[in-house]
mmCIF file of C-alpha atoms in Angstrom:
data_model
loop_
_atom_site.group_PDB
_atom_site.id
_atom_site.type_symbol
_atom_site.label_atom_id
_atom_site.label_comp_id
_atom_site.label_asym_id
_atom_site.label_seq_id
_atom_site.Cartn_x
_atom_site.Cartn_y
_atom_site.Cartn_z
ATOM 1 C CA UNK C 1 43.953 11.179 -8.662
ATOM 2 C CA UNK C 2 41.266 13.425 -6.606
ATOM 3 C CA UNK C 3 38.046 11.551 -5.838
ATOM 4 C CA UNK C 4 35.533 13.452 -7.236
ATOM 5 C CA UNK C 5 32.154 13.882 -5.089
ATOM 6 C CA UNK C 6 28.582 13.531 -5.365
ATOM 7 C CA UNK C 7 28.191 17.668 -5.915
ATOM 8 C CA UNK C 8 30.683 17.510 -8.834
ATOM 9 C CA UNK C 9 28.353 14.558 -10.693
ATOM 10 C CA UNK C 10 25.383 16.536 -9.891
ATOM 11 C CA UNK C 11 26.901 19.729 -11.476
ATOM 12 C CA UNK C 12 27.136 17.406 -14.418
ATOM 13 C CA UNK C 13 23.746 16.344 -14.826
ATOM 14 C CA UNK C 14 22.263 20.120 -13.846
ATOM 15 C CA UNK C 15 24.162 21.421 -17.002
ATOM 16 C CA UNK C 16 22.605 18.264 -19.050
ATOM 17 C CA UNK C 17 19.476 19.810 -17.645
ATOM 18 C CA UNK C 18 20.257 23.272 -19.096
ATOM 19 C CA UNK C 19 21.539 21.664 -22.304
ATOM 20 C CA UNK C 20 17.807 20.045 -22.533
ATOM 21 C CA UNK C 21 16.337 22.962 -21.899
ATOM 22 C CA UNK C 22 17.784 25.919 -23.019
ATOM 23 C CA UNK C 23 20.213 25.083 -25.462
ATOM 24 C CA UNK C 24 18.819 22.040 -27.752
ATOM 25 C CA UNK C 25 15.535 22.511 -26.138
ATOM 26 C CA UNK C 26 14.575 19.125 -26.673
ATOM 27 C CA UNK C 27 12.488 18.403 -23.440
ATOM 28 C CA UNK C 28 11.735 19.664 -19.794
ATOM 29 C CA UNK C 29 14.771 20.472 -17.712
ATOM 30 C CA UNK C 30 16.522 17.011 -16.819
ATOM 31 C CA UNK C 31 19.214 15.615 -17.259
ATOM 32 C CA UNK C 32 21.250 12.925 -15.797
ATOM 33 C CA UNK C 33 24.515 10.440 -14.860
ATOM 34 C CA UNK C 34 25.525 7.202 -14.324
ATOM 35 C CA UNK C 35 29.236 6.688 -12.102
ATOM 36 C CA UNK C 36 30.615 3.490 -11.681
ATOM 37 C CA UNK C 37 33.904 3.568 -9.667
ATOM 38 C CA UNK C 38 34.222 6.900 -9.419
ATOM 39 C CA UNK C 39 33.801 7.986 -12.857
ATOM 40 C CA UNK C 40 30.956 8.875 -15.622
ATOM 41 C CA UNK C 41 29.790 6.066 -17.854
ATOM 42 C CA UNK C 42 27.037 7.399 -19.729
ATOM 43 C CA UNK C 43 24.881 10.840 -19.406
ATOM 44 C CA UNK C 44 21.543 11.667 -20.563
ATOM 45 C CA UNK C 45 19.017 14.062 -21.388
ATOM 46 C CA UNK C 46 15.797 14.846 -22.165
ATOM 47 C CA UNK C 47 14.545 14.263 -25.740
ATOM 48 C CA UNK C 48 11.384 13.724 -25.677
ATOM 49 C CA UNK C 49 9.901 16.972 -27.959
ATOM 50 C CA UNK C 50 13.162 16.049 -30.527
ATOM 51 C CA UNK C 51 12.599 12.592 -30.909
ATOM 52 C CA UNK C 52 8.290 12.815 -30.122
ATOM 53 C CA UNK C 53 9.257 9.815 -28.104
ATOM 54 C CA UNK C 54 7.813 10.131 -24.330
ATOM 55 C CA UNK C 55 9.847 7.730 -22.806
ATOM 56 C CA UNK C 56 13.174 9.386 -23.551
ATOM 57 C CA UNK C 57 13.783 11.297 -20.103
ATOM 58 C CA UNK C 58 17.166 11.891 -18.959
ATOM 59 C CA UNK C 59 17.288 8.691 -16.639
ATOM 60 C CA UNK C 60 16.306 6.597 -19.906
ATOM 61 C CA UNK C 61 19.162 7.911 -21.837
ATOM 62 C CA UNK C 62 21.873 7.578 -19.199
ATOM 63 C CA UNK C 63 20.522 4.213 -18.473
ATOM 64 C CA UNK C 64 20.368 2.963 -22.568
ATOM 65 C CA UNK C 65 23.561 4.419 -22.370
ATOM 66 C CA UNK C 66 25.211 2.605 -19.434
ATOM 67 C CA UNK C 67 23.749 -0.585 -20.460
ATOM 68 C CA UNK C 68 25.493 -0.546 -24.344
ATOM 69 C CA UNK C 69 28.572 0.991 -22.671
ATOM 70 C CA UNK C 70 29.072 -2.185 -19.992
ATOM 71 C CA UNK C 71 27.675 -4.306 -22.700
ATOM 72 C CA UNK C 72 24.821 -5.790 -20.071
ATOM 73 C CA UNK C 73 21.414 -4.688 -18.466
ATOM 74 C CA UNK C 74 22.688 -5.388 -15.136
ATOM 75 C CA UNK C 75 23.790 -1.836 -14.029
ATOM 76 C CA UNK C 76 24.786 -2.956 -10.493
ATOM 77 C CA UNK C 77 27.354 -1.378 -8.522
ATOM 78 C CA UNK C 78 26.564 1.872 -11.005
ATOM 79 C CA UNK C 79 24.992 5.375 -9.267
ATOM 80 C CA UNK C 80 22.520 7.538 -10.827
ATOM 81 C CA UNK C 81 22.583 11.742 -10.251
ATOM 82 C CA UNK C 82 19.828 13.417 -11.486
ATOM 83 C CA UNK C 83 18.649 16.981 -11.763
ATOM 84 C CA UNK C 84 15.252 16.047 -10.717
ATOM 85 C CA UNK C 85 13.490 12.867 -8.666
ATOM 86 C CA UNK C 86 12.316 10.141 -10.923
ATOM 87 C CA UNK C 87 9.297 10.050 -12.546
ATOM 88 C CA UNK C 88 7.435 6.550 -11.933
ATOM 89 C CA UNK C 89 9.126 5.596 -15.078
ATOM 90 C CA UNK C 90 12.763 6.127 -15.052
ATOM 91 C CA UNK C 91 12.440 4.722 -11.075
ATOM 92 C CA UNK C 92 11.319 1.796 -12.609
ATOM 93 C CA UNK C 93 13.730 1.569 -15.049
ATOM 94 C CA UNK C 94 16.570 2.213 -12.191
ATOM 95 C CA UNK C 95 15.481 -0.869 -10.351
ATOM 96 C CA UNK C 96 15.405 -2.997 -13.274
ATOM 97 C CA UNK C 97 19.117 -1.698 -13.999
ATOM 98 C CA UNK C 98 20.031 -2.127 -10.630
ATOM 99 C CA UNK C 99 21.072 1.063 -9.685
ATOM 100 C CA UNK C 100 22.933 0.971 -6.549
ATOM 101 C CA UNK C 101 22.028 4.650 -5.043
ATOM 102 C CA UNK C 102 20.272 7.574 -6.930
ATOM 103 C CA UNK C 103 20.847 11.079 -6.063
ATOM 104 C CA UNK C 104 18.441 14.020 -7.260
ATOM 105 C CA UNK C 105 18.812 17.603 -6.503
ATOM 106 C CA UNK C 106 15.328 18.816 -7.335
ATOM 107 C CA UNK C 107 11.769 17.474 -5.739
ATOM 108 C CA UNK C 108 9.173 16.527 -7.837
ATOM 109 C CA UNK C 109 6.962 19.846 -6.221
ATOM 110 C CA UNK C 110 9.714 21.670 -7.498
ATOM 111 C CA UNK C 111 9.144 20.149 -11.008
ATOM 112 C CA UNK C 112 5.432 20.512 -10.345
ATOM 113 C CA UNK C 113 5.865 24.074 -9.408
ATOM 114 C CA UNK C 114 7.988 25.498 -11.937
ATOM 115 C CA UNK C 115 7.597 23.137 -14.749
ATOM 116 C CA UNK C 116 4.137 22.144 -14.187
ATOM 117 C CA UNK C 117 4.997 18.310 -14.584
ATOM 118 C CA UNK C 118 2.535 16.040 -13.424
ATOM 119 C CA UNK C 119 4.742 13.568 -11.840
ATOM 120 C CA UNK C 120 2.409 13.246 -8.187
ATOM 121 C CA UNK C 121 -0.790 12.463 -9.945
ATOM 122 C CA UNK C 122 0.706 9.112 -11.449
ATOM 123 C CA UNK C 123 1.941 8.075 -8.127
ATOM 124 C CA UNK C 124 -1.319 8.271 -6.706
ATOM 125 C CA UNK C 125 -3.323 7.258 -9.896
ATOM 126 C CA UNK C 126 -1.122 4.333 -9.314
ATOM 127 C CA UNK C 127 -2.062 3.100 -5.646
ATOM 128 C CA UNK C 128 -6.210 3.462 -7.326
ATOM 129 C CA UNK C 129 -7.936 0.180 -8.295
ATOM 130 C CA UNK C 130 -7.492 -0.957 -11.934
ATOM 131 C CA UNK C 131 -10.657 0.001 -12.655
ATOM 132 C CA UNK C 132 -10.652 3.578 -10.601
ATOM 133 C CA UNK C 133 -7.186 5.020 -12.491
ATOM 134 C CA UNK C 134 -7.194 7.696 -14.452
ATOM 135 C CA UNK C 135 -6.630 5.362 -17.929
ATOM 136 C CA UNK C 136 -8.574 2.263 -16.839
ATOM 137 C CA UNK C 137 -6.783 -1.438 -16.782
ATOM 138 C CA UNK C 138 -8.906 -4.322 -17.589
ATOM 139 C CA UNK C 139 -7.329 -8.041 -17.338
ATOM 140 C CA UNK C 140 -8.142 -10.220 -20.503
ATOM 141 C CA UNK C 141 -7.094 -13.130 -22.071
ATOM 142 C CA UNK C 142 -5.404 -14.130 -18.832
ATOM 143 C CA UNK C 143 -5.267 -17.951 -19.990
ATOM 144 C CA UNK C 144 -4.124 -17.442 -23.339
ATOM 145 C CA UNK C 145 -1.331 -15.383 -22.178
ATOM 146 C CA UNK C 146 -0.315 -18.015 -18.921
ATOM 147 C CA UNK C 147 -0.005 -20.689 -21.248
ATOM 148 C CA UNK C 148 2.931 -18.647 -23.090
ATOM 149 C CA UNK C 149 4.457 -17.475 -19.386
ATOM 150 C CA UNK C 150 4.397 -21.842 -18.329
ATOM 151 C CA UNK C 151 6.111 -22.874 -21.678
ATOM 152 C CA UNK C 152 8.654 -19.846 -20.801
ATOM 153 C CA UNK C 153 8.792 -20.846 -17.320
ATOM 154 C CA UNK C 154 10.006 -24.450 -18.526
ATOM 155 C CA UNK C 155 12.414 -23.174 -21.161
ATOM 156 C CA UNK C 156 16.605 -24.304 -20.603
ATOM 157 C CA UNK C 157 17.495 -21.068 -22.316
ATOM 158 C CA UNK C 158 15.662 -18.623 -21.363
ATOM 159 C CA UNK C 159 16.742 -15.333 -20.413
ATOM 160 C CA UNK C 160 15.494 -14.508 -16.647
ATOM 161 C CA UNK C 161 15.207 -10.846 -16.468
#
């Protein structure tokens, strides 16, 4: 059996890009794979005018996907190929899976360009002070909630995630 390379997997998740866009037009142009030992697990694509949910990017899919396919969160050993560079989001979401690599073909000033995405300002609204970003975070109820994180903390079954 022919290895198959990282172009052919990208191919794959371009044409989930087109499929987004152009075809279902469901959501922006993205769309996405997960491989584990050489082969597809799960794709993904954007949804997010179809469902009016705006977490369901292509990188969400693939990676909801993956996870019920392998029956586990922990994605490790599994590579991602996207048509576009993660949004703050589905990066996130990658390291919690525990992606092993991710591979994107276009740059989020490509997506900024052509798609007018906003991806760069929430990087750097991010690296602002709570206070200073763009939708404002404000810490309350600290104690209340550290009382429920020590009782976890001390808990023989819990689930450390």
């Amino acid at each position: 059996m022919e290895k198959k390379s990282h172009e052919y997997f990208m191919k794959r998740a371009i044409e989930l890009s087109e499929k987004a866009a152009f075809i279902e037009k469901t959501g922006g142009a993205f769309g996405c794979v997960i491989v584990k030992n050489g082969e597809i697990i799960a794709e993904g694509y954007n949804q997010v005018i179809k469902t009016n949910d705006p977490t369901w990017h292509a990188e969400m899919h693939a990676i909801r996907e993956a996870a019920k396919k392998l029956k586990t969160f922990d994605l490790s050993g599994c590579v991602m190929y996207t048509s576009a560079e993660c949004c703050p989001m589905c990066l996130g979401a990658a390291y919690w899976a525990y992606i092993k690599e991710i591979y994107y073909s276009a740059k989020a000033e490509d997506v900024l360009k052509y798609g007018d995405f906003q991806d760069f300002d929430m990087y750097e609204d991010f690296k602002k002070q709570e206070g200073e970003r763009k939708i404002p975070c404000k810490n309350i109820c600290r104690e209340e909630s550290i009382a429920v994180w020590k009782k976890f903390s001390t808990s023989p079954d819990r689930v450390h995630y």
